[in-house]
Amino acid sequence: MLANINGTQIAYSDNGAGTALVFLHAFPLNRTMWAPQETHLSRRFRVVTVDLRGHGESDAPLWHSSLEQYAGDVNGLLDHLAIQQAVLIGLSMGGYVSFAFYRKYARRVQALVLADTRAAADSAEARTGRFNLVQTAYRKGAGAVAEIMLPKLLGATSMAERPGIVRQVRHMIETCEVSGIVVDSMAMAERPDSMSLLSLITCPTLVIVGEEDGTTPPSEARVMAQGIPGARLSIIPGAGHLSNLEQSDRFNQAVTNFVTELL
Ligand code: MLT
């Protein structure tokens, strides 16, 4: 479905009923990365997946943006769907958007699931990497970005043994608008550090990480889980950065256990 949010067409799916779980995808992917969660978790909960601006079926305006803007879009979508409070589940860039959302709209966050993400801002080296990736996207297109990103997104086990997932992730990246890749990269490079936010988070929080995640490794997840009062940590074996796709059953179980305890 499409909704006009903040002057931009934002695509989303809305399935199931009950406690609302709102899923925010990674870079440079789209809401289809949450297919295993949509299928499984919508039997018990209301599952909303969003294409952030620049991704999937949402508009991809080529203009300066920020993670605060993405968070504002999510807030507008919650208004549109008449959802007062939701469990926010963000993976990697989706986690950065969750921090931005929490900073501004904490009252709407029933609980947080921070998956394969980090609280720290970019290092100078990471910013240089984003600049280089944007130049590659601009000159060679999203296919070249897929070659670079795939081994960063998927763990060694998935790269070797799960060709279907490799194909699916490659397709998501190859079909991402270059404007989406550019705008996200600049927004992530400019994002503020969220380390000082951690101790201020008062909602129930689950931190999830794939054991083979080399992009936001388990050490980063431990920092978040230790910094957020009462947060829990779930480390998923056999998964890399996209733990929800690579080990969907374990991911779904961790989320189900966590959300069920909230009720
Ligand atoms: C992602 O998966 O969203 C990206 O790896 C995040 C990032 O580049 O920092």
Tab-separated table of N, CA and C in Angstrom, residues 68-172:
chain	number	residue	atom	x	y	z
A	68	GLU	N	16.644	11.574	10.785
A	68	GLU	CA	15.511	12.216	11.479
A	68	GLU	C	14.320	12.329	10.524
A	69	GLN	N	14.618	12.608	9.246
A	69	GLN	CA	13.537	12.679	8.250
A	69	GLN	C	12.874	11.308	8.102
A	70	TYR	N	13.696	10.247	8.034
A	70	TYR	CA	13.135	8.899	7.924
A	70	TYR	C	12.272	8.596	9.151
A	71	ALA	N	12.777	9.004	10.332
A	71	ALA	CA	12.005	8.773	11.571
A	71	ALA	C	10.695	9.562	11.509
A	72	GLY	N	10.750	10.780	10.952
A	72	GLY	CA	9.532	11.583	10.798
A	72	GLY	C	8.535	10.909	9.865
A	73	ASP	N	9.060	10.239	8.838
A	73	ASP	CA	8.172	9.506	7.919
A	73	ASP	C	7.496	8.345	8.650
A	74	VAL	N	8.271	7.662	9.502
A	74	VAL	CA	7.688	6.531	10.253
A	74	VAL	C	6.611	7.070	11.199
A	75	ASN	N	6.894	8.198	11.815
A	75	ASN	CA	5.903	8.812	12.708
A	75	ASN	C	4.628	9.161	11.931
A	76	GLY	N	4.806	9.706	10.731
A	76	GLY	CA	3.648	10.045	9.893
A	76	GLY	C	2.874	8.795	9.492
A	77	LEU	N	3.596	7.716	9.240
A	77	LEU	CA	2.921	6.466	8.868
A	77	LEU	C	2.121	5.922	10.055
A	78	LEU	N	2.679	6.020	11.259
A	78	LEU	CA	1.920	5.565	12.437
A	78	LEU	C	0.632	6.378	12.567
A	79	ASP	N	0.719	7.687	12.328
A	79	ASP	CA	-0.498	8.521	12.356
A	79	ASP	C	-1.495	7.999	11.322
A	80	HIS	N	-0.987	7.784	10.108
A	80	HIS	CA	-1.841	7.333	8.998
A	80	HIS	C	-2.547	6.021	9.354
A	81	LEU	N	-1.845	5.149	10.063
A	81	LEU	CA	-2.408	3.826	10.402
A	81	LEU	C	-3.109	3.827	11.761
A	82	ALA	N	-3.180	4.998	12.385
A	82	ALA	CA	-3.819	5.144	13.705
A	82	ALA	C	-3.206	4.184	14.732
A	83	ILE	N	-1.888	4.046	14.678
A	83	ILE	CA	-1.168	3.244	15.674
A	83	ILE	C	-0.575	4.227	16.689
A	84	GLN	N	-1.014	4.119	17.927
A	84	GLN	CA	-0.512	5.056	18.940
A	84	GLN	C	0.898	4.687	19.384
A	85	GLN	N	1.089	3.384	19.621
A	85	GLN	CA	2.382	2.892	20.124
A	85	GLN	C	2.735	1.606	19.389
A	86	ALA	N	4.026	1.407	19.187
A	86	ALA	CA	4.451	0.199	18.470
A	86	ALA	C	5.763	-0.318	19.039
A	87	VAL	N	6.002	-1.597	18.779
A	87	VAL	CA	7.332	-2.166	19.011
A	87	VAL	C	8.116	-1.874	17.737
A	88	LEU	N	9.226	-1.152	17.878
A	88	LEU	CA	10.025	-0.771	16.714
A	88	LEU	C	11.157	-1.773	16.553
A	89	ILE	N	11.252	-2.354	15.367
A	89	ILE	CA	12.272	-3.378	15.125
A	89	ILE	C	13.130	-2.905	13.956
A	90	GLY	N	14.333	-2.449	14.262
A	90	GLY	CA	15.185	-1.889	13.218
A	90	GLY	C	16.454	-2.691	13.077
A	91	LEU	N	16.798	-3.011	11.829
A	91	LEU	CA	18.026	-3.757	11.581
A	91	LEU	C	19.026	-2.847	10.864
A	92	SER	N	20.185	-2.716	11.454
A	92	SER	CA	21.298	-1.918	10.920
A	92	SER	C	20.874	-0.474	10.661
A	93	MET	N	20.741	-0.026	9.387
A	93	MET	CA	20.278	1.346	9.188
A	93	MET	C	18.915	1.540	9.855
A	94	GLY	N	18.091	0.489	9.838
A	94	GLY	CA	16.792	0.567	10.515
A	94	GLY	C	16.966	0.825	12.009
A	95	GLY	N	18.070	0.323	12.580
A	95	GLY	CA	18.385	0.597	13.986
A	95	GLY	C	18.774	2.060	14.176
A	96	TYR	N	19.529	2.611	13.221
A	96	TYR	CA	19.886	4.035	13.321
A	96	TYR	C	18.608	4.888	13.284
A	97	VAL	N	17.669	4.481	12.416
A	97	VAL	CA	16.397	5.225	12.334
A	97	VAL	C	15.634	5.059	13.660
A	98	SER	N	15.730	3.877	14.260
A	98	SER	CA	15.035	3.655	15.540
A	98	SER	C	15.588	4.583	16.618
A	99	PHE	N	16.912	4.772	16.642
A	99	PHE	CA	17.491	5.713	17.614
A	99	PHE	C	16.957	7.124	17.351
A	100	ALA	N	16.934	7.520	16.075
A	100	ALA	CA	16.428	8.864	15.734
A	100	ALA	C	14.958	8.990	16.133
A	101	PHE	N	14.201	7.920	15.925
A	101	PHE	CA	12.774	7.933	16.275
A	101	PHE	C	12.625	8.053	17.791
A	102	TYR	N	13.423	7.266	18.518
A	102	TYR	CA	13.293	7.270	19.982
A	102	TYR	C	13.639	8.653	20.537
A	103	ARG	N	14.640	9.285	19.952
A	103	ARG	CA	15.056	10.615	20.421
A	103	ARG	C	13.880	11.593	20.374
A	104	LYS	N	13.038	11.468	19.367
A	104	LYS	CA	11.983	12.458	19.156
A	104	LYS	C	10.595	11.993	19.578
A	105	TYR	N	10.341	10.684	19.444
A	105	TYR	CA	8.966	10.205	19.657
A	105	TYR	C	8.933	9.047	20.660
A	106	ALA	N	9.703	9.144	21.733
A	106	ALA	CA	9.833	8.015	22.673
A	106	ALA	C	8.483	7.524	23.182
A	107	ARG	N	7.535	8.457	23.325
A	107	ARG	CA	6.230	8.049	23.894
A	107	ARG	C	5.503	7.052	22.987
A	108	ARG	N	5.876	6.991	21.723
A	108	ARG	CA	5.213	6.061	20.802
A	108	ARG	C	5.894	4.705	20.757
A	109	VAL	N	7.003	4.558	21.476
A	109	VAL	CA	7.766	3.300	21.407
A	109	VAL	C	7.416	2.421	22.606
A	110	GLN	N	6.701	1.365	22.325
A	110	GLN	CA	6.336	0.422	23.394
A	110	GLN	C	7.565	-0.401	23.798
A	111	ALA	N	8.354	-0.766	22.822
A	111	ALA	CA	9.581	-1.530	23.062
A	111	ALA	C	10.452	-1.414	21.817
A	112	LEU	N	11.732	-1.756	21.981
A	112	LEU	CA	12.685	-1.652	20.867
A	112	LEU	C	13.363	-2.992	20.625
A	113	VAL	N	13.522	-3.332	19.360
A	113	VAL	CA	14.406	-4.443	19.009
A	113	VAL	C	15.489	-3.848	18.095
A	114	LEU	N	16.712	-3.888	18.579
A	114	LEU	CA	17.839	-3.324	17.828
A	114	LEU	C	18.648	-4.497	17.291
A	115	ALA	N	18.546	-4.722	15.992
A	115	ALA	CA	19.175	-5.900	15.397
A	115	ALA	C	20.363	-5.494	14.533
A	116	ASP	N	21.499	-6.135	14.749
A	116	ASP	CA	22.673	-5.951	13.886
A	116	ASP	C	22.895	-4.479	13.557
A	117	THR	N	23.006	-3.691	14.619
A	117	THR	CA	23.190	-2.257	14.426
A	117	THR	C	24.218	-1.762	15.417
A	118	ARG	N	24.477	-0.466	15.444
A	118	ARG	CA	25.427	0.085	16.412
A	118	ARG	C	24.950	1.467	16.867
A	119	ALA	N	25.377	1.831	18.072
A	119	ALA	CA	24.984	3.137	18.613
A	119	ALA	C	25.982	4.226	18.223
A	120	ALA	N	27.229	3.838	17.988
A	120	ALA	CA	28.270	4.842	17.709
A	120	ALA	C	28.060	5.461	16.325
A	121	ALA	N	28.502	6.717	16.202
A	121	ALA	CA	28.481	7.387	14.896
A	121	ALA	C	29.591	6.804	14.019
A	122	ASP	N	29.625	7.233	12.761
A	122	ASP	CA	30.670	6.765	11.837
A	122	ASP	C	32.052	7.282	12.250
A	123	SER	N	33.051	6.441	12.072
A	123	SER	CA	34.445	6.908	12.180
A	123	SER	C	34.784	7.651	10.876
A	124	ALA	N	35.932	8.335	10.884
A	124	ALA	CA	36.373	9.033	9.663
A	124	ALA	C	36.545	8.013	8.528
A	125	GLU	N	37.054	6.842	8.868
A	125	GLU	CA	37.284	5.792	7.863
A	125	GLU	C	35.941	5.318	7.272
A	126	ALA	N	34.950	5.161	8.150
A	126	ALA	CA	33.631	4.717	7.666
A	126	ALA	C	33.028	5.769	6.731
A	127	ARG	N	33.227	7.042	7.059
A	127	ARG	CA	32.687	8.106	6.180
A	127	ARG	C	33.370	8.069	4.818
A	128	THR	N	34.669	7.837	4.829
A	128	THR	CA	35.391	7.740	3.545
A	128	THR	C	34.850	6.565	2.736
A	129	GLY	N	34.573	5.467	3.435
A	129	GLY	CA	34.006	4.291	2.754
A	129	GLY	C	32.664	4.635	2.114
A	130	ARG	N	31.854	5.430	2.793
A	130	ARG	CA	30.540	5.802	2.229
A	130	ARG	C	30.732	6.679	0.988
A	131	PHE	N	31.679	7.615	1.079
A	131	PHE	CA	31.961	8.484	-0.066
A	131	PHE	C	32.338	7.618	-1.272
A	132	ASN	N	33.222	6.650	-1.052
A	132	ASN	CA	33.670	5.786	-2.164
A	132	ASN	C	32.514	4.963	-2.730
A	133	LEU	N	31.659	4.474	-1.834
A	133	LEU	CA	30.522	3.662	-2.292
A	133	LEU	C	29.569	4.506	-3.151
A	134	VAL	N	29.366	5.743	-2.731
A	134	VAL	CA	28.479	6.640	-3.495
A	134	VAL	C	29.069	6.910	-4.885
A	135	GLN	N	30.395	7.103	-4.958
A	135	GLN	CA	31.018	7.338	-6.274
A	135	GLN	C	30.828	6.108	-7.165
A	136	THR	N	30.951	4.918	-6.567
A	136	THR	CA	30.753	3.670	-7.328
A	136	THR	C	29.309	3.577	-7.819
A	137	ALA	N	28.368	3.895	-6.926
A	137	ALA	CA	26.948	3.821	-7.314
A	137	ALA	C	26.668	4.776	-8.468
A	138	TYR	N	27.217	5.974	-8.376
A	138	TYR	CA	26.954	7.008	-9.386
A	138	TYR	C	27.567	6.618	-10.736
A	139	ARG	N	28.797	6.061	-10.692
A	139	ARG	CA	29.500	5.754	-11.951
A	139	ARG	C	29.080	4.420	-12.549
A	140	LYS	N	28.868	3.436	-11.658
A	140	LYS	CA	28.689	2.069	-12.183
A	140	LYS	C	27.313	1.474	-11.904
A	141	GLY	N	26.537	2.111	-11.055
A	141	GLY	CA	25.182	1.616	-10.807
A	141	GLY	C	25.095	0.686	-9.603
A	142	ALA	N	23.843	0.305	-9.305
A	142	ALA	CA	23.579	-0.466	-8.086
A	142	ALA	C	24.168	-1.885	-8.154
A	143	GLY	N	24.354	-2.420	-9.385
A	143	GLY	CA	24.928	-3.769	-9.514
A	143	GLY	C	26.330	-3.826	-8.916
A	144	ALA	N	27.109	-2.766	-9.135
A	144	ALA	CA	28.470	-2.737	-8.579
A	144	ALA	C	28.419	-2.624	-7.058
A	145	VAL	N	27.411	-1.933	-6.574
A	145	VAL	CA	27.238	-1.819	-5.121
A	145	VAL	C	26.910	-3.196	-4.528
A	146	ALA	N	26.114	-3.967	-5.255
A	146	ALA	CA	25.752	-5.309	-4.771
A	146	ALA	C	26.998	-6.172	-4.566
A	147	GLU	N	27.939	-6.087	-5.514
A	147	GLU	CA	29.178	-6.892	-5.395
A	147	GLU	C	29.924	-6.546	-4.112
A	148	ILE	N	29.944	-5.252	-3.794
A	148	ILE	CA	30.689	-4.805	-2.602
A	148	ILE	C	29.934	-5.160	-1.328
A	149	MET	N	28.616	-5.002	-1.375
A	149	MET	CA	27.828	-5.114	-0.139
A	149	MET	C	27.527	-6.557	0.273
A	150	LEU	N	27.349	-7.442	-0.710
A	150	LEU	CA	26.882	-8.795	-0.370
A	150	LEU	C	27.710	-9.469	0.732
A	151	PRO	N	29.056	-9.498	0.590
A	151	PRO	CA	29.828	-10.173	1.656
A	151	PRO	C	29.792	-9.422	2.985
A	152	LYS	N	29.385	-8.154	2.956
A	152	LYS	CA	29.268	-7.407	4.224
A	152	LYS	C	27.940	-7.693	4.905
A	153	LEU	N	26.941	-7.999	4.084
A	153	LEU	CA	25.597	-8.200	4.638
A	153	LEU	C	25.369	-9.637	5.089
A	154	LEU	N	25.942	-10.580	4.346
A	154	LEU	CA	25.668	-11.992	4.655
A	154	LEU	C	26.879	-12.646	5.312
A	155	GLY	N	26.603	-13.540	6.251
A	155	GLY	CA	27.676	-14.253	6.928
A	155	GLY	C	28.306	-15.292	6.015
A	156	ALA	N	29.447	-15.821	6.454
A	156	ALA	CA	30.179	-16.806	5.647
A	156	ALA	C	29.307	-18.030	5.377
A	157	THR	N	28.511	-18.438	6.364
A	157	THR	CA	27.675	-19.634	6.183
A	157	THR	C	26.657	-19.394	5.071
A	158	SER	N	26.014	-18.237	5.096
A	158	SER	CA	25.001	-17.952	4.061
A	158	SER	C	25.645	-17.824	2.687
A	159	MET	N	26.800	-17.151	2.616
A	159	MET	CA	27.458	-16.979	1.319
A	159	MET	C	27.791	-18.353	0.715
A	160	ALA	N	28.146	-19.304	1.584
A	160	ALA	CA	28.551	-20.624	1.078
A	160	ALA	C	27.371	-21.561	0.864
A	161	GLU	N	26.339	-21.440	1.692
A	161	GLU	CA	25.327	-22.510	1.734
A	161	GLU	C	23.896	-22.079	1.411
A	162	ARG	N	23.641	-20.773	1.265
A	162	ARG	CA	22.246	-20.349	1.079
A	162	ARG	C	22.111	-19.491	-0.183
A	163	PRO	N	22.233	-20.152	-1.360
A	163	PRO	CA	22.209	-19.374	-2.611
A	163	PRO	C	20.906	-18.609	-2.813
A	164	GLY	N	19.804	-19.127	-2.278
A	164	GLY	CA	18.520	-18.429	-2.446
A	164	GLY	C	18.545	-17.071	-1.745
A	165	ILE	N	19.130	-17.043	-0.565
A	165	ILE	CA	19.205	-15.773	0.181
A	165	ILE	C	20.180	-14.821	-0.507
A	166	VAL	N	21.294	-15.366	-1.018
A	166	VAL	CA	22.252	-14.508	-1.737
A	166	VAL	C	21.551	-13.853	-2.928
A	167	ARG	N	20.759	-14.659	-3.671
A	167	ARG	CA	20.037	-14.123	-4.843
A	167	ARG	C	19.048	-13.038	-4.426
A	168	GLN	N	18.313	-13.310	-3.348
A	168	GLN	CA	17.292	-12.364	-2.896
A	168	GLN	C	17.915	-11.016	-2.496
A	169	VAL	N	19.031	-11.096	-1.762
A	169	VAL	CA	19.659	-9.852	-1.289
A	169	VAL	C	20.274	-9.108	-2.475
A	170	ARG	N	20.897	-9.873	-3.395
A	170	ARG	CA	21.463	-9.228	-4.586
A	170	ARG	C	20.364	-8.480	-5.360
A	171	HIS	N	19.228	-9.137	-5.501
A	171	HIS	CA	18.118	-8.509	-6.244
A	171	HIS	C	17.673	-7.207	-5.557
A	172	MET	N	17.564	-7.251	-4.228
A	172	MET	CA	17.144	-6.033	-3.511
A	172	MET	C	18.119	-4.885	-3.770
